[in-house]
Amino acid sequence: MADRRSTVAEVAPRPLPPRFLTPDDLVEMFELPSVETVYQWRRKRTGPRGFRVGRHLRFDPDDVRAWVESQIRGAAA
């Protein structure tokens, strides 16, 4: 029997919540060390596109999904 290891691309994505995501949601989803990582991504423009609602940062689940897919494509190159 062949040893088959699953890759990120083969793993079925978990559904995202049907609401805008908070930085804490991203920390939980990606098992990040802290919310500061999300803010660093924003400052460096390397993470998913976010927007402000007053002083609160939010992320559209579709933008997060697109960012993840771009990260997977970049890793495969």
Short mmCIF file of N, CA and C in Angstrom, two decimals:
data_model
loop_
_atom_site.label_atom_id
_atom_site.label_comp_id
_atom_site.label_asym_id
_atom_site.label_seq_id
_atom_site.Cartn_x
_atom_site.Cartn_y
_atom_site.Cartn_z
N MET A 1 0.85 -1.19 0.00
CA MET A 1 0.00 0.00 0.00
C MET A 1 0.89 1.24 0.00
N ALA A 2 0.64 2.16 -0.86
CA ALA A 2 1.46 3.37 -0.99
C ALA A 2 1.24 4.29 0.20
N ASP A 3 2.32 4.93 0.63
CA ASP A 3 2.24 5.90 1.71
C ASP A 3 1.73 7.21 1.12
N ARG A 4 0.55 7.59 1.50
CA ARG A 4 -0.05 8.81 0.95
C ARG A 4 -0.22 9.82 2.06
N ARG A 5 0.44 10.93 1.93
CA ARG A 5 0.32 12.01 2.90
C ARG A 5 -0.52 13.11 2.29
N SER A 6 -1.44 13.61 3.06
CA SER A 6 -2.30 14.66 2.53
C SER A 6 -1.56 15.99 2.54
N THR A 7 -1.82 16.78 1.53
CA THR A 7 -1.26 18.12 1.46
C THR A 7 -2.34 19.10 1.82
N VAL A 8 -1.95 20.34 2.01
CA VAL A 8 -2.92 21.38 2.35
C VAL A 8 -4.01 21.46 1.29
N ALA A 9 -3.64 21.34 0.03
CA ALA A 9 -4.61 21.46 -1.06
C ALA A 9 -5.62 20.32 -1.06
N GLU A 10 -5.26 19.14 -0.49
CA GLU A 10 -6.15 18.00 -0.49
C GLU A 10 -7.12 18.02 0.68
N VAL A 11 -6.85 18.82 1.67
CA VAL A 11 -7.70 18.87 2.85
C VAL A 11 -8.91 19.75 2.55
N ALA A 12 -10.09 19.23 2.84
CA ALA A 12 -11.31 20.00 2.59
C ALA A 12 -11.36 21.20 3.53
N PRO A 13 -11.60 22.39 3.01
CA PRO A 13 -11.65 23.57 3.87
C PRO A 13 -12.86 23.54 4.80
N ARG A 14 -12.64 24.01 6.01
CA ARG A 14 -13.75 24.14 6.95
C ARG A 14 -14.58 25.34 6.54
N PRO A 15 -15.87 25.25 6.71
CA PRO A 15 -16.70 26.41 6.36
C PRO A 15 -16.42 27.58 7.29
N LEU A 16 -16.41 28.76 6.73
CA LEU A 16 -16.22 29.97 7.52
C LEU A 16 -17.56 30.45 8.04
N PRO A 17 -17.56 31.15 9.16
CA PRO A 17 -18.83 31.66 9.70
C PRO A 17 -19.49 32.63 8.71
N PRO A 18 -20.82 32.70 8.71
CA PRO A 18 -21.53 33.61 7.80
C PRO A 18 -21.61 35.02 8.37
N ARG A 19 -20.51 35.53 8.86
CA ARG A 19 -20.44 36.88 9.43
C ARG A 19 -19.03 37.40 9.20
N PHE A 20 -18.85 38.70 9.39
CA PHE A 20 -17.51 39.25 9.29
C PHE A 20 -16.66 38.73 10.45
N LEU A 21 -15.40 38.47 10.17
CA LEU A 21 -14.51 37.87 11.16
C LEU A 21 -13.72 38.93 11.90
N THR A 22 -13.39 38.64 13.15
CA THR A 22 -12.58 39.53 13.97
C THR A 22 -11.14 39.06 13.94
N PRO A 23 -10.20 39.90 14.39
CA PRO A 23 -8.82 39.43 14.52
C PRO A 23 -8.72 38.19 15.42
N ASP A 24 -9.51 38.14 16.48
CA ASP A 24 -9.50 36.96 17.35
C ASP A 24 -9.95 35.70 16.60
N ASP A 25 -10.88 35.85 15.68
CA ASP A 25 -11.31 34.71 14.87
C ASP A 25 -10.13 34.19 14.05
N LEU A 26 -9.35 35.09 13.46
CA LEU A 26 -8.20 34.66 12.67
C LEU A 26 -7.15 33.98 13.54
N VAL A 27 -6.94 34.50 14.75
CA VAL A 27 -6.00 33.88 15.68
C VAL A 27 -6.42 32.44 15.94
N GLU A 28 -7.69 32.24 16.19
CA GLU A 28 -8.20 30.89 16.47
C GLU A 28 -8.12 30.00 15.23
N MET A 29 -8.54 30.51 14.08
CA MET A 29 -8.57 29.72 12.86
C MET A 29 -7.19 29.24 12.44
N PHE A 30 -6.20 30.13 12.54
CA PHE A 30 -4.86 29.82 12.05
C PHE A 30 -3.89 29.45 13.17
N GLU A 31 -4.41 29.35 14.39
CA GLU A 31 -3.59 29.00 15.56
C GLU A 31 -2.36 29.91 15.65
N LEU A 32 -2.61 31.20 15.57
CA LEU A 32 -1.55 32.20 15.63
C LEU A 32 -1.14 32.44 17.08
N PRO A 33 0.08 32.93 17.30
CA PRO A 33 0.53 33.17 18.67
C PRO A 33 -0.25 34.26 19.39
N SER A 34 -0.67 35.30 18.64
CA SER A 34 -1.43 36.38 19.28
C SER A 34 -2.12 37.22 18.22
N VAL A 35 -3.01 38.08 18.68
CA VAL A 35 -3.71 38.98 17.78
C VAL A 35 -2.74 39.98 17.16
N GLU A 36 -1.63 40.21 17.80
CA GLU A 36 -0.62 41.13 17.25
C GLU A 36 -0.13 40.64 15.88
N THR A 37 -0.10 39.35 15.66
CA THR A 37 0.30 38.81 14.36
C THR A 37 -0.65 39.31 13.28
N VAL A 38 -1.94 39.34 13.55
CA VAL A 38 -2.93 39.82 12.57
C VAL A 38 -2.67 41.29 12.27
N TYR A 39 -2.39 42.07 13.30
CA TYR A 39 -2.13 43.50 13.10
C TYR A 39 -0.82 43.72 12.34
N GLN A 40 0.18 42.87 12.57
CA GLN A 40 1.43 42.97 11.81
C GLN A 40 1.18 42.65 10.34
N TRP A 41 0.38 41.62 10.08
CA TRP A 41 0.03 41.30 8.69
C TRP A 41 -0.60 42.51 8.03
N ARG A 42 -1.48 43.19 8.75
CA ARG A 42 -2.17 44.35 8.18
C ARG A 42 -1.19 45.48 7.90
N ARG A 43 -0.30 45.75 8.85
CA ARG A 43 0.69 46.81 8.65
C ARG A 43 1.61 46.50 7.47
N LYS A 44 1.99 45.24 7.32
CA LYS A 44 2.90 44.83 6.24
C LYS A 44 2.17 44.52 4.94
N ARG A 45 0.83 44.53 4.99
CA ARG A 45 -0.01 44.21 3.84
C ARG A 45 0.28 42.80 3.30
N THR A 46 0.45 41.85 4.22
CA THR A 46 0.72 40.47 3.83
C THR A 46 -0.43 39.52 4.16
N GLY A 47 -1.37 39.95 4.96
CA GLY A 47 -2.48 39.09 5.37
C GLY A 47 -3.72 39.34 4.55
N PRO A 48 -4.83 38.75 4.98
CA PRO A 48 -6.09 38.98 4.26
C PRO A 48 -6.53 40.43 4.37
N ARG A 49 -7.23 40.87 3.36
CA ARG A 49 -7.73 42.25 3.34
C ARG A 49 -8.75 42.45 4.45
N GLY A 50 -8.58 43.50 5.20
CA GLY A 50 -9.51 43.82 6.29
C GLY A 50 -10.06 45.22 6.13
N PHE A 51 -11.02 45.55 6.96
CA PHE A 51 -11.61 46.89 6.93
C PHE A 51 -12.02 47.27 8.34
N ARG A 52 -12.19 48.55 8.54
CA ARG A 52 -12.56 49.06 9.86
C ARG A 52 -14.05 49.36 9.92
N VAL A 53 -14.63 49.04 11.07
CA VAL A 53 -15.98 49.45 11.42
C VAL A 53 -15.78 50.26 12.69
N GLY A 54 -15.72 51.58 12.52
CA GLY A 54 -15.31 52.41 13.64
C GLY A 54 -13.87 52.09 13.99
N ARG A 55 -13.63 51.70 15.21
CA ARG A 55 -12.26 51.34 15.60
C ARG A 55 -12.00 49.84 15.55
N HIS A 56 -12.99 49.07 15.08
CA HIS A 56 -12.89 47.62 15.08
C HIS A 56 -12.49 47.10 13.70
N LEU A 57 -11.53 46.19 13.68
CA LEU A 57 -11.06 45.58 12.45
C LEU A 57 -11.89 44.33 12.16
N ARG A 58 -12.33 44.21 10.91
CA ARG A 58 -13.13 43.06 10.49
C ARG A 58 -12.60 42.54 9.16
N PHE A 59 -12.91 41.26 8.90
CA PHE A 59 -12.47 40.59 7.68
C PHE A 59 -13.67 39.89 7.05
N ASP A 60 -13.82 40.06 5.75
CA ASP A 60 -14.87 39.36 5.01
C ASP A 60 -14.40 37.91 4.83
N PRO A 61 -15.24 36.93 5.16
CA PRO A 61 -14.84 35.53 5.00
C PRO A 61 -14.38 35.20 3.57
N ASP A 62 -14.99 35.82 2.56
CA ASP A 62 -14.57 35.57 1.18
C ASP A 62 -13.15 36.07 0.93
N ASP A 63 -12.79 37.21 1.53
CA ASP A 63 -11.42 37.73 1.39
C ASP A 63 -10.43 36.82 2.10
N VAL A 64 -10.81 36.30 3.25
CA VAL A 64 -9.93 35.38 3.99
C VAL A 64 -9.73 34.11 3.18
N ARG A 65 -10.80 33.58 2.61
CA ARG A 65 -10.71 32.37 1.79
C ARG A 65 -9.81 32.61 0.57
N ALA A 66 -9.96 33.75 -0.09
CA ALA A 66 -9.13 34.08 -1.25
C ALA A 66 -7.67 34.20 -0.85
N TRP A 67 -7.41 34.80 0.32
CA TRP A 67 -6.03 34.94 0.79
C TRP A 67 -5.42 33.56 1.06
N VAL A 68 -6.19 32.68 1.71
CA VAL A 68 -5.68 31.33 1.99
C VAL A 68 -5.36 30.62 0.69
N GLU A 69 -6.25 30.71 -0.29
CA GLU A 69 -6.01 30.06 -1.58
C GLU A 69 -4.77 30.62 -2.26
N SER A 70 -4.53 31.93 -2.15
CA SER A 70 -3.33 32.52 -2.74
C SER A 70 -2.07 32.03 -2.02
N GLN A 71 -2.18 31.81 -0.72
CA GLN A 71 -1.04 31.28 0.05
C GLN A 71 -0.73 29.84 -0.37
N ILE A 72 -1.78 29.06 -0.61
CA ILE A 72 -1.59 27.68 -1.05
C ILE A 72 -0.97 27.64 -2.41
N ARG A 73 -1.48 28.49 -3.35
CA ARG A 73 -0.90 28.54 -4.69
C ARG A 73 0.56 28.98 -4.65
N GLY A 74 0.86 29.96 -3.79
CA GLY A 74 2.24 30.43 -3.67
C GLY A 74 3.17 29.38 -3.12
N ALA A 75 2.67 28.56 -2.20
CA ALA A 75 3.49 27.51 -1.60
C ALA A 75 3.75 26.39 -2.60
N ALA A 76 2.83 26.18 -3.53
CA ALA A 76 2.97 25.12 -4.51
C ALA A 76 3.94 25.49 -5.63
N ALA A 77 4.20 26.78 -5.78
CA ALA A 77 5.06 27.23 -6.88
C ALA A 77 6.52 26.96 -6.61
#
